[in-house]
PDB file of C-alpha atoms in Angstrom:
ATOM      1  CA  UNK A 248      21.668-223.656-158.926  1.00 49.00           C
ATOM      2  CA  UNK A 249      21.472-222.539-155.309  1.00 50.00           C
ATOM      3  CA  UNK A 250      21.882-219.737-152.822  1.00 49.00           C
ATOM      4  CA  UNK A 251      25.456-218.971-153.785  1.00 54.00           C
ATOM      5  CA  UNK A 252      25.298-219.410-157.542  1.00 70.00           C
ATOM      6  CA  UNK A 253      22.763-219.527-160.383  1.00 90.00           C
ATOM      7  CA  UNK A 254      25.351-220.881-162.798  1.00 93.00           C
ATOM      8  CA  UNK A 255      24.007-223.399-165.314  1.00 95.00           C
ATOM      9  CA  UNK A 256      25.254-225.495-168.193  1.00 95.00           C
ATOM     10  CA  UNK A 257      24.300-224.579-171.752  1.00 96.00           C
ATOM     11  CA  UNK A 258      22.556-227.929-172.099  1.00 95.00           C
ATOM     12  CA  UNK A 259      20.059-226.832-169.451  1.00 95.00           C
ATOM     13  CA  UNK A 260      18.902-223.775-171.395  1.00 97.00           C
ATOM     14  CA  UNK A 261      15.311-223.543-172.587  1.00 98.00           C
ATOM     15  CA  UNK A 262      13.711-220.936-174.883  1.00 98.00           C
ATOM     16  CA  UNK A 263      12.285-218.127-172.792  1.00 98.00           C
ATOM     17  CA  UNK A 264      14.935-218.360-170.061  1.00 98.00           C
ATOM     18  CA  UNK A 265      16.344-215.108-168.721  1.00 98.00           C
ATOM     19  CA  UNK A 266      20.103-215.476-168.591  1.00 98.00           C
ATOM     20  CA  UNK A 267      22.948-213.235-167.516  1.00 96.00           C
ATOM     21  CA  UNK A 268      26.718-213.053-167.435  1.00 94.00           C
ATOM     22  CA  UNK A 269      28.883-211.004-165.091  1.00 90.00           C
ATOM     23  CA  UNK A 270      30.999-208.178-166.504  1.00 85.00           C
ATOM     24  CA  UNK A 271      33.758-205.914-165.163  1.00 73.00           C
ATOM     25  CA  UNK A 272      35.000-208.222-162.401  1.00 69.00           C
ATOM     26  CA  UNK A 273      31.470-208.996-161.145  1.00 76.00           C
ATOM     27  CA  UNK A 274      30.485-205.344-160.820  1.00 80.00           C
ATOM     28  CA  UNK A 275      27.623-205.678-163.273  1.00 84.00           C
ATOM     29  CA  UNK A 276      25.700-208.440-165.052  1.00 90.00           C
ATOM     30  CA  UNK A 277      24.366-208.278-168.591  1.00 93.00           C
ATOM     31  CA  UNK A 278      20.903-209.846-169.069  1.00 95.00           C
ATOM     32  CA  UNK A 279      19.052-211.268-172.052  1.00 97.00           C
ATOM     33  CA  UNK A 280      16.382-213.740-173.144  1.00 98.00           C
ATOM     34  CA  UNK A 281      17.458-217.048-174.646  1.00 98.00           C
ATOM     35  CA  UNK A 282      15.230-217.736-177.664  1.00 98.00           C
ATOM     36  CA  UNK A 283      16.579-221.124-178.751  1.00 97.00           C
ATOM     37  CA  UNK A 284      19.017-222.399-181.376  1.00 95.00           C
ATOM     38  CA  UNK A 285      21.923-220.769-179.568  1.00 95.00           C
ATOM     39  CA  UNK A 286      20.579-217.210-179.880  1.00 96.00           C
ATOM     40  CA  UNK A 287      19.941-214.487-177.288  1.00 96.00           C
ATOM     41  CA  UNK A 288      17.939-211.266-177.618  1.00 96.00           C
ATOM     42  CA  UNK A 289      19.175-208.491-175.346  1.00 95.00           C
ATOM     43  CA  UNK A 290      19.175-204.726-174.773  1.00 94.00           C
ATOM     44  CA  UNK A 291      22.578-203.102-175.177  1.00 89.00           C
ATOM     45  CA  UNK A 292      24.339-199.775-175.190  1.00 80.00           C
ATOM     46  CA  UNK A 293      27.650-198.525-176.484  1.00 60.00           C
ATOM     47  CA  UNK A 294      30.069-196.033-174.952  1.00 50.00           C
ATOM     48  CA  UNK A 295      28.659-192.519-174.935  1.00 48.00           C
ATOM     49  CA  UNK A 296      25.146-193.758-175.761  1.00 49.00           C
ATOM     50  CA  UNK A 297      23.736-194.184-172.267  1.00 47.00           C
ATOM     51  CA  UNK A 298      21.027-191.557-172.290  1.00 53.00           C
ATOM     52  CA  UNK A 299      20.559-189.940-168.876  1.00 50.00           C
ATOM     53  CA  UNK A 300      23.217-192.066-167.195  1.00 50.00           C
ATOM     54  CA  UNK A 301      25.845-190.202-165.142  1.00 49.00           C
ATOM     55  CA  UNK A 302      29.114-189.851-167.047  1.00 47.00           C
ATOM     56  CA  UNK A 303      31.015-191.652-164.294  1.00 46.00           C
ATOM     57  CA  UNK A 304      29.313-194.890-165.367  1.00 48.00           C
ATOM     58  CA  UNK A 305      29.976-194.398-169.082  1.00 47.00           C
ATOM     59  CA  UNK A 306      33.111-196.516-169.199  1.00 48.00           C
ATOM     60  CA  UNK A 307      32.305-198.824-166.316  1.00 48.00           C
ATOM     61  CA  UNK A 308      28.924-199.982-167.565  1.00 48.00           C
ATOM     62  CA  UNK A 309      29.637-200.076-171.261  1.00 48.00           C
ATOM     63  CA  UNK A 310      29.749-203.759-170.298  1.00 46.00           C
ATOM     64  CA  UNK A 311      26.087-203.850-171.260  1.00 51.00           C
ATOM     65  CA  UNK A 312      27.432-204.214-174.764  1.00 52.00           C
ATOM     66  CA  UNK A 313      29.210-207.456-175.681  1.00 52.00           C
ATOM     67  CA  UNK A 314      32.994-207.245-175.421  1.00 49.00           C
ATOM     68  CA  UNK A 315      34.263-208.012-178.887  1.00 50.00           C
ATOM     69  CA  UNK A 316      38.023-208.202-179.353  1.00 53.00           C
ATOM     70  CA  UNK A 317      37.996-208.468-183.121  1.00 57.00           C
ATOM     71  CA  UNK A 318      36.907-206.478-186.155  1.00 63.00           C
ATOM     72  CA  UNK A 319      35.886-209.695-187.906  1.00 72.00           C
ATOM     73  CA  UNK A 320      32.107-210.249-187.661  1.00 77.00           C
ATOM     74  CA  UNK A 321      30.945-213.414-185.902  1.00 85.00           C
ATOM     75  CA  UNK A 322      30.094-216.068-188.492  1.00 81.00           C
ATOM     76  CA  UNK A 323      27.013-217.008-186.478  1.00 80.00           C
ATOM     77  CA  UNK A 324      25.382-213.662-185.699  1.00 85.00           C
ATOM     78  CA  UNK A 325      27.540-210.985-187.381  1.00 74.00           C
ATOM     79  CA  UNK A 326      28.542-209.199-184.176  1.00 70.00           C
ATOM     80  CA  UNK A 327      31.929-207.542-183.783  1.00 59.00           C
ATOM     81  CA  UNK A 328      33.254-204.378-182.198  1.00 51.00           C
ATOM     82  CA  UNK A 329      32.727-202.437-185.403  1.00 47.00           C
ATOM     83  CA  UNK A 330      29.011-203.234-185.398  1.00 54.00           C
ATOM     84  CA  UNK A 331      26.721-200.750-183.630  1.00 50.00           C
ATOM     85  CA  UNK A 332      25.676-202.361-180.367  1.00 61.00           C
ATOM     86  CA  UNK A 333      22.870-200.095-179.244  1.00 71.00           C
ATOM     87  CA  UNK A 334      19.245-201.074-178.639  1.00 90.00           C
ATOM     88  CA  UNK A 335      17.579-204.487-178.735  1.00 93.00           C
ATOM     89  CA  UNK A 336      19.695-206.933-180.740  1.00 92.00           C
ATOM     90  CA  UNK A 337      20.035-210.640-181.418  1.00 93.00           C
ATOM     91  CA  UNK A 338      23.398-212.319-180.754  1.00 92.00           C
ATOM     92  CA  UNK A 339      24.664-215.854-180.544  1.00 93.00           C
ATOM     93  CA  UNK A 340      25.261-217.179-177.043  1.00 94.00           C
ATOM     94  CA  UNK A 341      29.050-216.911-177.372  1.00 92.00           C
ATOM     95  CA  UNK A 342      28.901-213.223-178.304  1.00 90.00           C
ATOM     96  CA  UNK A 343      26.383-212.525-175.538  1.00 92.00           C
ATOM     97  CA  UNK A 344      28.584-214.164-172.909  1.00 92.00           C
ATOM     98  CA  UNK A 345      31.760-212.493-174.216  1.00 88.00           C
ATOM     99  CA  UNK A 346      33.873-215.106-172.489  1.00 88.00           C
ATOM    100  CA  UNK A 347      31.900-214.984-169.219  1.00 91.00           C
ATOM    101  CA  UNK A 348      30.031-217.701-167.359  1.00 94.00           C
ATOM    102  CA  UNK A 349      26.347-218.486-167.948  1.00 97.00           C
ATOM    103  CA  UNK A 350      23.785-217.861-165.182  1.00 96.00           C
ATOM    104  CA  UNK A 351      19.998-218.283-164.988  1.00 97.00           C
ATOM    105  CA  UNK A 352      17.822-215.563-163.461  1.00 96.00           C
ATOM    106  CA  UNK A 353      15.239-217.139-161.134  1.00 96.00           C
ATOM    107  CA  UNK A 354      11.559-216.228-160.853  1.00 97.00           C
ATOM    108  CA  UNK A 355       9.031-216.917-158.110  1.00 96.00           C
ATOM    109  CA  UNK A 356      11.545-217.217-155.272  1.00 95.00           C
ATOM    110  CA  UNK A 357      10.396-216.668-151.689  1.00 95.00           C
ATOM    111  CA  UNK A 358      11.524-213.781-149.500  1.00 93.00           C
ATOM    112  CA  UNK A 359      14.119-215.887-147.665  1.00 93.00           C
ATOM    113  CA  UNK A 360      15.692-217.010-150.956  1.00 92.00           C
ATOM    114  CA  UNK A 361      15.609-213.450-152.234  1.00 91.00           C
ATOM    115  CA  UNK A 362      17.340-211.961-149.202  1.00 89.00           C
ATOM    116  CA  UNK A 363      19.862-214.803-149.100  1.00 87.00           C
ATOM    117  CA  UNK A 364      21.333-213.406-152.313  1.00 84.00           C
ATOM    118  CA  UNK A 365      24.011-210.889-151.383  1.00 76.00           C
ATOM    119  CA  UNK A 366      23.106-208.646-154.309  1.00 77.00           C
ATOM    120  CA  UNK A 367      20.261-207.978-156.695  1.00 79.00           C
ATOM    121  CA  UNK A 368      19.944-208.889-160.341  1.00 86.00           C
ATOM    122  CA  UNK A 369      19.866-212.661-159.817  1.00 92.00           C
ATOM    123  CA  UNK A 370      16.241-213.428-158.870  1.00 93.00           C
ATOM    124  CA  UNK A 371      12.822-211.924-158.127  1.00 95.00           C
ATOM    125  CA  UNK A 372       9.665-212.671-156.173  1.00 96.00           C
ATOM    126  CA  UNK A 373       7.647-212.071-159.352  1.00 96.00           C
ATOM    127  CA  UNK A 374       6.384-215.010-161.393  1.00 97.00           C
ATOM    128  CA  UNK A 375       7.243-215.519-165.045  1.00 98.00           C
ATOM    129  CA  UNK A 376       4.564-215.638-167.724  1.00 98.00           C
ATOM    130  CA  UNK A 377       4.239-218.703-170.005  1.00 98.00           C
ATOM    131  CA  UNK A 378       7.059-219.244-172.505  1.00 98.00           C
ATOM    132  CA  UNK A 379       4.994-218.331-175.564  1.00 98.00           C
ATOM    133  CA  UNK A 380       4.152-214.923-174.063  1.00 98.00           C
ATOM    134  CA  UNK A 381       7.782-214.344-173.096  1.00 98.00           C
ATOM    135  CA  UNK A 382       9.019-215.101-176.595  1.00 98.00           C
ATOM    136  CA  UNK A 383       6.252-213.046-178.198  1.00 97.00           C
ATOM    137  CA  UNK A 384       7.281-209.964-176.211  1.00 97.00           C
ATOM    138  CA  UNK A 385      10.960-210.579-176.856  1.00 98.00           C
ATOM    139  CA  UNK A 386      10.649-210.803-180.638  1.00 97.00           C
ATOM    140  CA  UNK A 387       8.261-207.836-180.719  1.00 96.00           C
ATOM    141  CA  UNK A 388      10.794-205.664-178.885  1.00 96.00           C
ATOM    142  CA  UNK A 389      13.549-206.855-181.203  1.00 94.00           C
ATOM    143  CA  UNK A 390      11.581-205.262-184.024  1.00 93.00           C
ATOM    144  CA  UNK A 391      10.192-202.233-182.183  1.00 92.00           C
ATOM    145  CA  UNK A 392      12.783-201.372-179.541  1.00 92.00           C
ATOM    146  CA  UNK A 393      12.626-200.725-175.800  1.00 93.00           C
ATOM    147  CA  UNK A 394      13.298-197.011-175.675  1.00 89.00           C
ATOM    148  CA  UNK A 395      16.587-195.370-174.726  1.00 89.00           C
ATOM    149  CA  UNK A 396      19.041-197.147-172.474  1.00 89.00           C
ATOM    150  CA  UNK A 397      19.407-195.724-168.962  1.00 85.00           C
ATOM    151  CA  UNK A 398      21.439-197.580-166.339  1.00 80.00           C
ATOM    152  CA  UNK A 399      19.084-196.749-163.449  1.00 78.00           C
ATOM    153  CA  UNK A 400      15.712-196.592-165.212  1.00 81.00           C
ATOM    154  CA  UNK A 401      15.755-198.698-168.370  1.00 88.00           C
ATOM    155  CA  UNK A 402      18.561-201.228-168.654  1.00 91.00           C
ATOM    156  CA  UNK A 403      19.160-204.759-169.911  1.00 93.00           C
ATOM    157  CA  UNK A 404      17.676-206.329-166.776  1.00 93.00           C
ATOM    158  CA  UNK A 405      14.542-204.166-167.060  1.00 93.00           C
ATOM    159  CA  UNK A 406      14.195-205.347-170.651  1.00 95.00           C
ATOM    160  CA  UNK A 407      14.500-209.020-169.718  1.00 97.00           C
ATOM    161  CA  UNK A 408      12.115-208.684-166.753  1.00 96.00           C
ATOM    162  CA  UNK A 409       9.532-207.025-168.975  1.00 96.00           C
ATOM    163  CA  UNK A 410       9.862-209.816-171.518  1.00 97.00           C
ATOM    164  CA  UNK A 411       9.330-212.391-168.761  1.00 98.00           C
ATOM    165  CA  UNK A 412       6.486-210.668-166.884  1.00 97.00           C
ATOM    166  CA  UNK A 413       5.059-207.746-168.856  1.00 96.00           C
ATOM    167  CA  UNK A 414       5.622-205.628-165.744  1.00 94.00           C
ATOM    168  CA  UNK A 415       7.003-202.098-165.624  1.00 91.00           C
ATOM    169  CA  UNK A 416       7.362-199.585-162.829  1.00 85.00           C
ATOM    170  CA  UNK A 417       5.180-196.727-163.998  1.00 70.00           C
ATOM    171  CA  UNK A 418       5.050-193.742-161.638  1.00 59.00           C
ATOM    172  CA  UNK A 419       4.240-191.741-164.768  1.00 49.00           C
ATOM    173  CA  UNK A 420       3.989-192.491-168.480  1.00 41.00           C
ATOM    174  CA  UNK A 421       7.736-192.858-168.972  1.00 45.00           C
ATOM    175  CA  UNK A 422       9.568-196.167-168.967  1.00 45.00           C
ATOM    176  CA  UNK A 423      10.953-196.677-165.459  1.00 49.00           C
ATOM    177  CA  UNK A 424      13.026-199.522-164.159  1.00 59.00           C
ATOM    178  CA  UNK A 425      12.619-202.362-161.733  1.00 63.00           C
ATOM    179  CA  UNK A 426      16.187-203.568-162.052  1.00 68.00           C
ATOM    180  CA  UNK A 427      17.526-205.527-159.089  1.00 64.00           C
ATOM    181  CA  UNK A 428      21.042-204.364-159.866  1.00 69.00           C
ATOM    182  CA  UNK A 429      20.110-200.690-159.772  1.00 65.00           C
ATOM    183  CA  UNK A 430      18.221-201.325-156.523  1.00 65.00           C
ATOM    184  CA  UNK A 431      21.321-202.975-155.062  1.00 65.00           C
ATOM    185  CA  UNK A 432      23.509-199.957-155.773  1.00 59.00           C
ATOM    186  CA  UNK A 433      20.863-197.607-154.387  1.00 61.00           C
ATOM    187  CA  UNK A 434      20.391-199.741-151.261  1.00 56.00           C
ATOM    188  CA  UNK A 435      24.150-199.887-150.691  1.00 59.00           C
ATOM    189  CA  UNK A 436      24.467-196.106-150.914  1.00 59.00           C
ATOM    190  CA  UNK A 437      21.575-195.616-148.478  1.00 55.00           C
ATOM    191  CA  UNK A 438      23.015-198.152-146.037  1.00 52.00           C
ATOM    192  CA  UNK A 439      26.476-196.589-146.094  1.00 57.00           C
ATOM    193  CA  UNK A 440      24.981-193.142-145.585  1.00 55.00           C
ATOM    194  CA  UNK A 441      22.903-194.370-142.641  1.00 53.00           C
ATOM    195  CA  UNK A 442      25.931-196.099-141.131  1.00 51.00           C
ATOM    196  CA  UNK A 443      28.053-192.959-141.512  1.00 56.00           C
ATOM    197  CA  UNK A 444      25.459-190.775-139.796  1.00 53.00           C
ATOM    198  CA  UNK A 445      25.155-193.153-136.865  1.00 53.00           C
ATOM    199  CA  UNK A 446      28.933-193.559-136.639  1.00 49.00           C
ATOM    200  CA  UNK A 447      29.439-189.826-136.325  1.00 50.00           C
ATOM    201  CA  UNK A 448      26.827-189.480-133.570  1.00 53.00           C
ATOM    202  CA  UNK A 449      27.622-192.647-131.579  1.00 54.00           C
ATOM    203  CA  UNK A 450      30.482-194.099-129.604  1.00 50.00           C
ATOM    204  CA  UNK A 451      32.443-196.587-131.696  1.00 47.00           C
ATOM    205  CA  UNK A 452      33.137-199.053-128.897  1.00 43.00           C
ATOM    206  CA  UNK A 453      29.536-199.409-127.749  1.00 49.00           C
ATOM    207  CA  UNK A 454      27.497-199.198-130.955  1.00 61.00           C
ATOM    208  CA  UNK A 455      29.610-200.282-133.921  1.00 58.00           C
ATOM    209  CA  UNK A 456      28.068-203.757-134.150  1.00 62.00           C
ATOM    210  CA  UNK A 457      24.596-202.370-133.636  1.00 61.00           C
ATOM    211  CA  UNK A 458      25.149-199.837-136.407  1.00 62.00           C
ATOM    212  CA  UNK A 459      26.421-202.594-138.689  1.00 66.00           C
ATOM    213  CA  UNK A 460      23.320-204.692-138.000  1.00 70.00           C
ATOM    214  CA  UNK A 461      20.994-201.767-138.675  1.00 66.00           C
ATOM    215  CA  UNK A 462      22.837-200.905-141.893  1.00 69.00           C
ATOM    216  CA  UNK A 463      22.580-204.507-143.119  1.00 80.00           C
ATOM    217  CA  UNK A 464      18.886-204.484-142.283  1.00 76.00           C
ATOM    218  CA  UNK A 465      18.443-201.237-144.205  1.00 75.00           C
ATOM    219  CA  UNK A 466      20.240-202.745-147.192  1.00 78.00           C
ATOM    220  CA  UNK A 467      18.022-205.850-147.217  1.00 82.00           C
ATOM    221  CA  UNK A 468      14.849-203.821-146.739  1.00 81.00           C
ATOM    222  CA  UNK A 469      15.670-201.422-149.565  1.00 80.00           C
ATOM    223  CA  UNK A 470      16.406-204.335-151.906  1.00 84.00           C
ATOM    224  CA  UNK A 471      13.140-206.065-151.013  1.00 87.00           C
ATOM    225  CA  UNK A 472      10.850-203.072-151.431  1.00 84.00           C
ATOM    226  CA  UNK A 473      12.454-202.325-154.811  1.00 85.00           C
ATOM    227  CA  UNK A 474      11.861-205.801-156.221  1.00 91.00           C
ATOM    228  CA  UNK A 475       9.488-205.906-159.203  1.00 92.00           C
ATOM    229  CA  UNK A 476       7.487-208.642-157.460  1.00 92.00           C
ATOM    230  CA  UNK A 477       7.076-206.722-154.194  1.00 90.00           C
ATOM    231  CA  UNK A 478       7.126-202.978-154.819  1.00 88.00           C
ATOM    232  CA  UNK A 479       4.206-200.630-155.390  1.00 84.00           C
ATOM    233  CA  UNK A 480       3.536-198.856-158.665  1.00 84.00           C
ATOM    234  CA  UNK A 481       4.047-201.916-160.874  1.00 91.00           C
ATOM    235  CA  UNK A 482       1.768-202.256-163.893  1.00 90.00           C
ATOM    236  CA  UNK A 483       1.200-204.909-166.538  1.00 93.00           C
ATOM    237  CA  UNK A 484       1.907-202.935-169.706  1.00 92.00           C
ATOM    238  CA  UNK A 485       0.695-204.147-173.127  1.00 92.00           C
ATOM    239  CA  UNK A 486       3.389-204.541-175.760  1.00 92.00           C
ATOM    240  CA  UNK A 487       1.776-201.958-178.017  1.00 89.00           C
ATOM    241  CA  UNK A 488       2.265-199.289-175.338  1.00 88.00           C
ATOM    242  CA  UNK A 489       6.062-199.639-175.204  1.00 87.00           C
ATOM    243  CA  UNK A 490       6.846-197.637-178.390  1.00 78.00           C
ATOM    244  CA  UNK A 491       4.420-194.918-177.242  1.00 78.00           C
ATOM    245  CA  UNK A 492       6.040-194.725-173.817  1.00 77.00           C
ATOM    246  CA  UNK A 493       9.496-194.545-175.362  1.00 71.00           C
ATOM    247  CA  UNK A 494       8.405-191.645-177.585  1.00 67.00           C
ATOM    248  CA  UNK A 495       6.932-189.853-174.580  1.00 67.00           C
ATOM    249  CA  UNK A 496      10.385-189.880-172.972  1.00 64.00           C
ATOM    250  CA  UNK A 497      11.990-188.061-175.919  1.00 58.00           C
TER     251      UNK A 497
END
């Protein structure tokens, strides 16, 4: 693993690891917790089931569900495209990856390592809890759920981060996300908007590079202050509170 890639070999996997695989030509990564014996527990959604997510993302981010190309259930875990893939489920590693590469999400990185990543959803400044706590949360949520899927507020990365840390962003009693991927998209939009405003009000020849530098700085800053290990409003939430918080949303 390194600055440019967190790719790992299957032989390196350990129970409690947060893993991910890129979907849709690297536009989005699907996250889960490896629990041993070739199995992964993850939070998924199917087309048309992304509660509160803008319709424009419905097709694009259905990648949160494994991409099955057969109606025949997997002999290992029973998954196939005819099986409902919504909520917290257990899949074999092959079905989770859906033909993609395997990557390890890193915890406890420093700020320089964090900002060296071009996009979010690959690492965090937050520290992981011990493996037994991670697995305990993961199996509990498999049985009790993690609320409704929402791309920006409650997605597969939020699920995995909660399993690893017990942390949630809680500006109110509803489940709210700390996803690095969602923060990346938000930071990119803010940076482009800032660049556009400055471009309109400045001379291209004298300030283009300055505007680019400021926009890149804005992007990095927005990513950093949104990280679950850096941002304000982060709370350690007991497992028993998750079902209550999910009900409060509905």
